[in-house]
């Protein structure tokens, strides 16, 4: 191959610039995924756990009986616990359910502390994980102020009773959490929990699109986020 | 090579001690193989309390390692001749402590086979990356300095000139290892017990008390074993250092308590209440923490009165109290309590499992083995030069 040094340098430069430009364009024009939880709608079905079941089935989340070793990607907690500092003892919403999951923070502490970049922020806002890179140091679990992460204290596979062959199982010794169903939204489907909710209490959408239903809801209804004072800028919103 | 041959000749007592250590290491290793096979589920850790004995031992031992600077600094910067005989011991203590630190991190990994990912994907925005850099560097610095100066001592020549700048670098480096270790914890939002700018100074103060306390015990033990009066003066000087550092350490803890309980901000008081009084009837840490407090106050009473401190046996008792008090504080309380309550207000208590405790003991025994072998080398080198002096 006949390539002068000048041509080589020029090509390298162009390649770098193209890469950077594509990243920039994706960051500016691409979607920013977020979710809203309508607590009042959710409360109309007090015993419903269909979103949890759908999520855990889709992602091969093991059903470990020992609560110390429990793994969950999404859970149901009352406002009294999720918003303990905000909801005083007379608050009418204390008993309302708040589905808790990874907040896919704009400024995620878990990503900041991970020593191997096994958890990282995608351009579309999703805080994703590489389960083949995770060394299991659990620094991200200490850093997450929401308790969104679970660790595989033992081999999870014996506790996956009806495995989904479309999604990987994990091994012992790695951390896992909600991925906003990156594998589904990549093919245009909403997250499994959103699809499973009979009350349409979970709304998933694109914050970057001003016309999106999610943006319309956020603009018209009062909402809160968990521990906003920590500067993590959560992307999961709660309607009262 | 490294004068290791000097550690291969010893009395019956020496070999008995070595075999005891090997037995404890072996037990720990067997338990670790079980952990490797089953996963970290064999420990007492849980979804809410994700770090426990291993990480706490790591934290405590970084302090012991950093404390070598308390003999190196006075000797090299202030020409404190009293420390001439103990600087090498201090540096070897650091080598053994850093080795234990690395092993404690290793046994805490969920996927130990992937631990080199830390080098493969270096991540400067993670404090753990910097902790690895500072600990690794500190290990090399102390090993090199101690071996080079010891060799010079054996050859009865002054140490080579290039070692002086290396020794000077090791001084701020010692401060850096414990500062970076504090940064591991105090930069995390939502763990209020650690979210305090005083954490690094607190770590340093407690380190400069517990490390020299251990060095006092080591010197007194070596003096007893070798029936030599060599260590009397440095031991008394170290006693003064322990007294200052322990006073400052207790003062820092009181500052934390004042800030939390006078402001009465719930997040800042909850973990402390869990440590010292218990939360909602969960009191597992309370007896430990009050033992630590009682030992700290008792030790201060012995240390602050010169008459008691100048008595070698009382100083040894006070040093043991300081060491054990700070071991409880940093080696159990400070790490575990930060996870209670959980971000969702749940109180999950932690106590180490038997396997976890045996693995930890195994790591300690490994560190002691290194320390024994290195101390043996130092004593053998010195015994020879002493004999030649008599001739």
XYZ file of C-alpha atoms in Angstrom:
631
model
C 0.000 0.000 0.000
C 1.309 3.394 -0.974
C 0.409 5.904 1.687
C 2.456 8.990 2.446
C 2.888 10.087 5.999
C 0.951 13.274 5.320
C -1.983 11.348 3.853
C -1.946 8.960 6.805
C -2.047 11.791 9.322
C -4.814 13.524 7.369
C -6.912 10.355 7.272
C -6.402 9.741 10.976
C -7.466 13.289 11.755
C -10.567 13.003 9.600
C -11.473 9.686 11.234
C -11.204 11.198 14.718
C -13.223 14.264 13.771
C -15.941 12.143 12.168
C -16.157 10.013 15.288
C -16.381 13.034 17.565
C -18.935 14.740 15.298
C -21.142 11.651 15.246
C -21.056 11.468 19.020
C -21.924 15.165 19.247
C -24.769 14.883 16.762
C -26.134 11.825 18.567
C -25.950 13.654 21.901
C -27.738 16.727 20.543
C -30.349 15.169 18.288
C -30.746 11.722 19.830
C -33.395 10.723 22.345
C -33.064 11.188 26.117
C -35.051 8.425 27.734
C -36.971 9.007 30.952
C -39.932 7.612 32.854
C -42.804 8.941 34.913
C -44.691 7.028 37.587
C -48.322 8.016 38.173
C -48.729 7.076 41.808
C -52.481 7.730 41.931
C -53.147 5.435 38.994
C -50.833 2.801 40.442
C -52.713 2.994 43.748
C -55.972 1.925 42.116
C -54.561 -1.617 41.938
C -53.060 -2.077 45.403
C -52.062 -5.713 44.989
C -50.796 -5.487 41.423
C -47.161 -6.413 40.817
C -47.404 -7.053 37.108
C -44.664 -4.587 36.145
C -42.269 -6.315 38.531
C -43.178 -9.758 37.217
C -42.820 -8.646 33.577
C -39.449 -7.005 34.191
C -38.022 -9.873 36.176
C -39.290 -12.441 33.680
C -37.884 -10.521 30.699
C -34.469 -10.071 32.292
C -33.971 -13.405 34.053
C -33.928 -11.778 37.479
C -33.675 -14.637 39.989
C -36.281 -15.127 42.719
C -33.940 -15.608 45.689
C -35.877 -16.300 48.904
C -33.186 -15.014 51.310
C -33.978 -11.276 51.648
C -30.302 -10.503 52.292
C -29.382 -11.858 48.857
C -32.459 -10.568 47.054
C -32.113 -9.157 43.550
C -34.640 -6.770 42.088
C -34.647 -4.278 39.249
C -37.947 -2.662 40.146
C -39.829 -2.733 43.449
C -42.892 -1.254 45.096
C -42.284 1.035 48.065
C -44.665 3.497 49.761
C -44.040 7.237 49.425
C -43.403 7.290 53.172
C -40.147 5.425 52.510
C -39.233 6.663 49.052
C -39.772 10.303 49.985
C -39.179 9.980 53.732
C -37.837 13.517 54.117
C -40.655 15.161 52.120
C -43.746 13.339 53.373
C -44.582 14.227 56.974
C -46.804 12.074 59.146
C -49.987 13.928 58.060
C -49.281 13.672 54.345
C -52.145 12.130 52.352
C -49.709 10.434 49.982
C -47.657 8.494 52.515
C -49.295 5.218 51.623
C -49.223 5.783 47.849
C -47.070 3.283 46.008
C -43.934 4.517 44.268
C -42.336 2.075 41.883
C -38.587 2.345 42.509
C -36.019 1.490 39.868
C -32.723 2.841 38.581
C -33.150 6.583 38.038
C -30.780 6.649 35.061
C -29.364 9.824 36.560
C -28.104 12.603 34.359
C -25.097 12.749 36.692
C -24.775 9.188 37.998
C -22.453 8.591 41.002
C -22.263 4.874 40.143
C -20.647 5.673 36.788
C -18.264 8.107 38.455
C -16.938 5.523 40.930
C -16.777 2.349 38.799
C -13.055 1.521 38.477
C -13.429 -0.393 35.204
C -16.214 1.531 33.395
C -18.408 -1.552 33.637
C -21.287 0.811 34.279
C -21.502 3.728 31.888
C -23.824 6.421 30.585
C -25.056 6.002 27.033
C -25.738 8.941 24.732
C -29.477 8.313 25.046
C -29.225 8.767 28.835
C -29.434 5.113 29.819
C -27.055 4.044 32.574
C -25.999 0.679 31.181
C -23.825 -2.160 32.452
C -21.285 -4.547 31.021
C -21.705 -7.720 33.084
C -18.624 -9.254 31.513
C -16.399 -6.472 32.718
C -17.754 -5.940 36.250
C -15.207 -7.053 38.874
C -17.803 -7.191 41.654
C -16.238 -4.552 43.922
C -19.703 -3.123 44.747
C -18.398 0.457 44.819
C -21.403 1.435 42.657
C -23.743 0.051 45.314
C -22.104 2.210 47.974
C -22.319 5.209 45.641
C -25.967 4.823 44.558
C -28.098 6.932 46.909
C -31.276 5.118 45.821
C -30.462 1.471 46.560
C -31.192 0.648 42.927
C -28.465 -1.951 42.531
C -28.316 -5.621 43.440
C -25.359 -7.974 43.736
C -25.222 -11.653 42.846
C -24.074 -13.063 46.183
C -24.347 -16.571 44.702
C -25.060 -18.228 41.355
C -28.459 -16.808 40.306
C -29.307 -19.500 37.760
C -30.902 -22.060 40.097
C -33.399 -19.321 41.087
C -34.471 -18.455 37.542
C -37.493 -20.698 37.185
C -38.632 -19.804 33.695
C -35.606 -18.443 31.836
C -36.017 -16.088 28.901
C -33.600 -17.320 26.217
C -33.588 -13.881 24.558
C -31.781 -12.222 27.461
C -28.510 -13.168 29.160
C -28.430 -14.561 32.675
C -25.764 -13.246 35.009
C -23.061 -15.009 36.938
C -22.248 -14.872 40.640
C -20.146 -11.924 41.738
C -21.478 -9.146 39.500
C -23.785 -6.196 40.148
C -26.980 -5.685 38.159
C -29.866 -3.241 37.850
C -32.604 -1.885 35.588
C -31.408 -1.051 32.062
C -34.533 0.866 30.947
C -34.987 -2.152 28.633
C -32.265 -0.943 26.283
C -32.723 -4.173 24.313
C -36.436 -3.445 23.734
C -36.362 0.274 23.016
C -33.647 -0.456 20.458
C -36.345 -2.285 18.487
C -39.017 0.327 19.101
C -40.874 -1.417 21.944
C -41.566 0.242 25.306
C -39.918 -1.175 28.447
C -41.433 -4.399 29.779
C -42.797 -2.773 32.958
C -44.504 -0.018 30.980
C -46.098 -2.522 28.620
C -47.297 -4.710 31.496
C -49.006 -1.987 33.551
C -52.810 -2.375 33.244
C -53.406 1.193 34.500
C -50.865 2.855 32.208
C -49.343 4.262 35.386
C -45.841 4.071 33.940
C -45.048 6.487 31.120
C -41.848 6.095 29.156
C -40.685 8.709 26.704
C -38.153 10.962 25.104
C -37.269 14.098 27.092
C -35.425 15.566 24.097
C -38.637 15.696 22.057
C -40.815 18.658 23.179
C -43.834 17.044 21.475
C -43.528 13.754 23.352
C -46.439 12.732 25.627
C -43.980 12.504 28.522
C -42.952 16.135 28.089
C -46.614 17.171 27.904
C -47.339 15.348 31.159
C -44.301 16.848 32.897
C -45.324 20.324 31.731
C -48.887 19.978 32.994
C -48.588 18.032 36.248
C -46.728 18.627 39.479
C -44.064 16.019 39.976
C -41.153 15.126 42.222
C -37.912 13.234 41.894
C -36.054 11.233 44.529
C -33.354 13.144 46.457
C -32.868 15.894 43.841
C -30.724 17.796 46.359
C -27.871 15.348 45.727
C -27.358 16.724 42.218
C -27.751 13.369 40.511
C -30.653 14.664 38.359
C -32.781 11.518 38.278
C -34.692 10.714 35.094
C -37.560 8.976 36.856
C -40.377 11.360 37.800
C -43.288 10.794 40.214
C -46.758 12.327 39.805
C -48.690 12.621 43.039
C 18.422 -12.475 47.301
C 16.779 -9.955 49.686
C 18.762 -11.568 52.518
C 16.013 -14.174 52.810
C 18.535 -16.775 53.954
C 18.656 -14.946 57.279
C 15.022 -15.829 57.908
C 15.654 -19.517 57.348
C 17.651 -20.043 60.522
C 15.861 -19.713 63.820
C 15.083 -21.225 67.162
C 12.352 -23.803 67.840
C 10.085 -21.042 69.087
C 10.577 -19.136 65.843
C 9.612 -22.135 63.718
C 6.658 -22.972 65.961
C 5.373 -19.433 65.454
C 5.894 -19.713 61.674
C 3.975 -22.996 61.556
C 1.123 -21.536 63.623
C 0.868 -18.690 61.139
C 0.960 -21.125 58.214
C -1.868 -23.118 59.789
C -4.053 -20.006 60.115
C -3.185 -19.006 56.539
C -4.097 -22.510 55.375
C -7.467 -22.390 57.130
C -8.171 -19.015 55.560
C -7.187 -20.330 52.164
C -9.561 -23.297 52.442
C -12.396 -20.923 53.372
C -11.449 -18.626 50.503
C -11.641 -21.519 48.049
C -15.173 -22.135 49.319
C -15.993 -18.459 48.809
C -14.507 -18.607 45.323
C -16.719 -21.560 44.519
C -19.954 -20.398 46.118
C -19.653 -16.636 45.863
C -19.627 -13.863 48.455
C -22.927 -15.247 49.753
C -20.957 -17.180 52.363
C -20.158 -13.873 54.079
C -22.557 -11.965 56.299
C -22.936 -9.221 53.684
C -26.274 -8.363 52.111
C -28.013 -6.185 49.530
C -28.160 -3.371 52.080
C -24.787 -3.809 53.802
C -22.542 -4.465 50.824
C -19.183 -3.864 52.464
C -18.124 -5.369 55.773
C -15.170 -6.931 57.519
C -12.901 -7.178 54.447
C -13.182 -3.547 53.368
C -13.051 -2.359 56.964
C -9.815 -4.323 57.580
C -8.448 -2.803 54.394
C -9.265 0.686 55.651
C -7.710 0.068 59.048
C -4.543 -1.430 57.580
C -4.001 1.446 55.144
C -3.663 3.485 58.324
C -1.113 1.097 59.802
C 0.825 1.282 56.548
C 0.724 5.077 56.407
C 1.990 5.351 59.963
C 5.517 4.338 58.927
C 5.894 8.027 58.159
C 5.773 8.699 61.916
C 9.263 7.218 62.293
C 10.597 8.109 58.854
C 9.717 11.806 59.113
C 11.370 12.561 62.486
C 14.442 10.528 61.530
C 15.092 11.949 58.088
C 13.670 15.474 58.408
C 14.492 16.247 62.045
C 17.481 13.963 62.462
C 15.855 12.252 65.464
C 18.587 9.712 66.121
C 16.355 7.723 68.460
C 14.530 6.368 65.437
C 17.676 5.126 63.668
C 16.975 1.550 64.774
C 13.236 1.529 64.116
C 12.792 3.239 60.732
C 13.473 0.009 58.887
C 11.012 -1.830 61.141
C 8.441 0.882 60.424
C 8.981 0.504 56.698
C 8.715 -3.282 56.876
C 5.535 -2.894 58.936
C 4.231 -0.741 56.071
C 5.182 -3.406 53.521
C 3.311 -6.053 55.470
C 0.277 -3.796 56.046
C -0.009 -2.774 52.374
C 0.219 -6.421 51.342
C -2.682 -7.198 53.670
C -4.621 -4.231 52.228
C -4.256 -5.606 48.728
C -5.287 -9.089 49.836
C -8.365 -7.723 51.626
C -9.434 -5.898 48.468
C -8.812 -9.057 46.491
C -10.890 -11.327 48.728
C -13.723 -8.785 48.584
C -14.004 -8.962 44.789
C -17.006 -10.751 43.363
C -15.039 -11.617 40.227
C -11.399 -11.880 41.344
C -10.332 -13.331 37.982
C -11.225 -9.981 36.399
C -9.337 -7.808 38.852
C -6.743 -6.816 36.228
C -9.557 -5.018 34.383
C -8.567 -2.143 36.663
C -5.309 -1.909 34.695
C -6.856 -2.794 31.357
C -9.439 0.009 31.608
C -7.698 2.653 33.728
C -10.383 5.046 34.975
C -9.053 8.263 36.512
C -12.521 9.440 37.588
C -12.765 6.482 39.952
C -11.052 6.961 43.307
C -10.429 3.218 43.405
C -8.038 3.663 40.486
C -6.044 6.233 42.468
C -6.113 4.038 45.537
C -4.513 1.262 43.515
C -1.863 3.669 42.197
C -1.048 5.093 45.629
C -0.987 1.733 47.446
C 1.102 0.042 44.773
C 3.552 2.939 44.744
C 3.785 2.969 48.525
C 4.537 -0.749 48.656
C 7.378 -0.383 46.166
C 8.766 2.735 47.884
C 8.903 1.126 51.322
C 10.255 -2.197 50.127
C 13.037 -0.474 48.166
C 13.942 1.980 50.932
C 14.022 -0.641 53.677
C 16.038 -3.177 51.668
C 18.559 -0.632 50.397
C 19.160 0.937 53.822
C 19.343 -2.476 55.490
C 21.862 -3.698 52.948
C 23.957 -0.572 53.572
C 23.763 -1.293 57.287
C 24.950 -4.847 56.689
C 27.865 -3.694 54.544
C 28.570 -0.962 57.118
C 28.591 1.713 54.428
C 26.381 4.800 54.167
C 23.243 4.209 52.045
C 23.580 5.275 48.380
C 22.830 8.923 47.698
C 19.910 8.275 45.371
C 17.846 6.763 48.179
C 17.464 10.119 49.993
C 15.047 11.677 47.444
C 13.127 8.380 47.361
C 12.743 8.537 51.151
C 11.593 12.155 50.919
C 8.949 11.185 48.341
C 7.729 8.410 50.619
C 6.738 10.973 53.291
C 3.951 12.815 51.413
C 3.143 9.525 49.710
C 2.246 8.023 53.103
C -0.166 10.885 53.721
C -1.609 10.397 50.250
C -2.489 6.724 50.698
C -4.750 7.413 53.638
C -6.170 10.572 52.107
C -7.111 8.718 48.948
C -8.590 5.914 51.055
C -10.757 8.476 52.835
C -11.781 9.884 49.433
C -13.071 6.411 48.510
C -15.798 7.012 51.077
C -16.323 10.705 51.599
C -17.161 11.577 48.001
C -20.327 9.493 47.920
C -23.695 11.259 47.976
C -26.209 9.603 50.238
C -23.797 7.975 52.733
C -23.961 10.700 55.332
C -21.686 9.034 57.877
C -18.817 9.326 55.413
C -19.832 12.597 53.770
C -17.588 14.721 55.940
C -14.525 16.710 54.930
C -12.880 15.719 58.205
C -12.761 12.050 57.194
C -9.230 12.180 55.744
C -7.711 14.030 58.728
C -9.612 11.669 61.034
C -8.173 8.683 59.192
C -4.676 10.135 59.439
C -4.968 10.909 63.148
C -6.242 7.445 63.991
C -3.590 5.911 61.724
C -0.785 7.822 63.423
C -2.038 6.480 66.737
C -2.723 2.848 65.828
C 0.357 2.282 63.629
C 2.961 3.563 66.113
C 1.061 1.729 68.884
C 1.624 -1.475 66.959
C 5.249 -0.520 66.388
C 5.705 -0.016 70.158
C 4.336 -3.492 70.795
C 6.570 -4.906 68.073
C 9.686 -3.193 69.488
C 8.941 -4.335 73.036
C 8.342 -7.855 71.789
C 11.566 -7.908 69.786
C 13.479 -6.479 72.736
C 12.089 -9.276 74.906
C 12.805 -12.000 72.358
C 16.385 -10.845 71.724
C 16.972 -9.644 75.304
C 18.345 -6.379 73.980
C 17.762 -2.902 75.412
C 18.113 -1.351 71.935
C 14.530 -0.133 71.631
C 13.962 1.748 74.904
C 14.432 5.287 73.549
C 12.446 5.016 70.303
C 9.632 3.277 72.177
C 9.288 6.226 74.552
C 9.380 8.673 71.639
C 6.734 6.639 69.852
C 4.675 6.812 73.035
C 4.610 10.597 72.743
C 3.509 10.337 69.101
C 0.702 7.917 70.024
C -0.411 10.278 72.802
C -0.695 13.259 70.458
C -2.310 11.315 67.634
C -4.820 9.551 69.875
C -5.837 12.850 71.502
C -6.381 14.406 68.082
C -8.266 11.347 66.884
C -10.669 11.439 69.850
C -11.064 15.198 69.353
C -12.039 14.637 65.694
C -14.647 12.039 66.669
C -16.133 14.516 69.146
C -16.291 17.129 66.362
C -18.297 14.698 64.230
C -20.669 13.998 67.107
C -21.195 17.696 67.784
C -21.929 18.550 64.150
C -24.413 15.723 63.790
C -26.246 16.006 67.098
C -26.340 19.780 67.467
C -27.601 20.300 63.915
C -29.947 17.331 64.455
C -30.175 16.653 60.731
C -31.658 13.145 60.657
C -29.433 11.765 57.890
C -26.339 12.823 59.778
C -27.434 11.412 63.111
C -28.971 8.083 62.089
C -25.777 6.102 61.458
C -24.169 7.550 64.574
C -27.236 6.672 66.624
C -27.069 3.169 65.190
C -23.432 2.891 66.301
C -23.767 4.216 69.832
C -27.382 3.654 70.859
C -29.001 1.420 68.264
C -31.844 2.184 65.835
C -35.331 0.776 66.399
C -33.994 -1.908 68.687
C -31.154 -2.917 66.383
C -28.100 -2.702 68.610
C -25.521 -5.117 67.253
C -22.749 -2.508 67.002
C -23.460 -0.789 70.312
C -21.375 -3.013 72.648
C -18.465 -2.852 70.213
C -18.557 0.917 69.922
C -18.723 1.452 73.692
C -15.847 -0.976 74.166
C -13.924 1.154 71.690
C -14.840 4.338 73.581
C -13.882 2.877 76.936
C -10.553 1.635 75.580
C -9.848 5.027 73.992
C -10.509 6.905 77.238
C -8.552 4.377 79.299
C -5.623 4.580 76.903
C -5.657 8.383 76.996
C -5.626 8.336 80.801
C -2.511 6.141 80.748
C -0.808 8.068 77.951
C -1.446 11.609 79.130
C 0.161 11.082 82.555
C 3.953 11.033 81.951
C 4.537 8.824 85.004
C 2.396 6.052 83.516
C 3.617 6.532 79.960
C 7.263 6.232 80.994
C 6.576 2.816 82.456
C 7.177 0.343 79.619
C 4.553 -2.174 80.764
C 1.861 0.485 81.158
C 2.841 1.939 77.777
C 2.455 -1.504 76.263
C -1.012 -1.847 77.802
C -1.997 1.634 76.582
C -0.698 0.806 73.088
C -2.745 -2.378 73.012
C -5.826 -0.395 74.089
C -5.229 2.254 71.411
C -4.777 -0.381 68.751
C -7.867 -2.369 69.692
C -10.025 0.736 70.183
C -9.168 2.085 66.750
C -9.472 -1.357 65.197
C -13.092 -1.493 66.375
C -13.716 2.070 65.226
C -12.270 1.704 61.730
C -12.108 -2.057 61.320
C -15.821 -2.569 62.066
C -17.907 0.478 62.964
C -17.172 3.155 60.418
C -17.679 1.004 57.334
C -20.683 -1.052 58.437
C -22.654 1.768 60.070
C -22.636 3.885 56.905
C -24.948 1.299 55.330
C -27.480 1.561 58.164
C -30.137 2.634 57.489
C -30.359 1.768 53.797
C -31.346 4.402 51.198
C -34.953 3.265 51.657
C -34.757 3.430 55.436
C -34.457 -0.322 56.031
C -32.284 -1.509 58.879
C -30.350 -4.620 57.957
C -27.797 -5.707 60.507
C -24.501 -7.274 59.603
C -22.183 -9.616 61.365
C -19.400 -11.516 59.643
C -19.848 -15.218 59.020
C -17.375 -17.746 60.381
C -15.829 -18.292 56.937
C -15.483 -14.532 56.466
C -13.764 -14.184 59.849
C -11.395 -17.099 59.089
C -10.483 -15.618 55.696
C -9.754 -12.295 57.412
C -7.640 -14.049 60.042
C -5.785 -15.815 57.250
C -4.929 -12.491 55.625
C -3.765 -11.101 58.977
C -1.633 -14.200 59.498
C -0.107 -13.733 56.061
C 0.763 -10.139 56.951
C 2.251 -11.280 60.261
C 4.284 -13.895 58.435
C 5.774 -11.221 56.185
C 6.424 -9.017 59.211
C 8.032 -11.898 61.121
C 10.341 -12.815 58.262
C 11.331 -9.189 57.624
C 11.909 -8.477 61.342
C 13.981 -11.642 61.558
C 16.187 -10.403 58.721
C 16.659 -7.047 60.464
C 17.562 -8.720 63.764
C 19.961 -11.154 62.076
C 21.770 -8.331 60.274
C 22.043 -6.360 63.508
C 23.091 -9.311 65.671
C 26.044 -9.891 63.350
C 27.194 -6.270 63.391
C 26.758 -6.227 67.182
C 28.932 -9.300 67.515
C 31.606 -7.775 65.309
C 31.528 -4.623 67.411
C 32.147 -6.696 70.542
C 35.095 -8.417 68.882
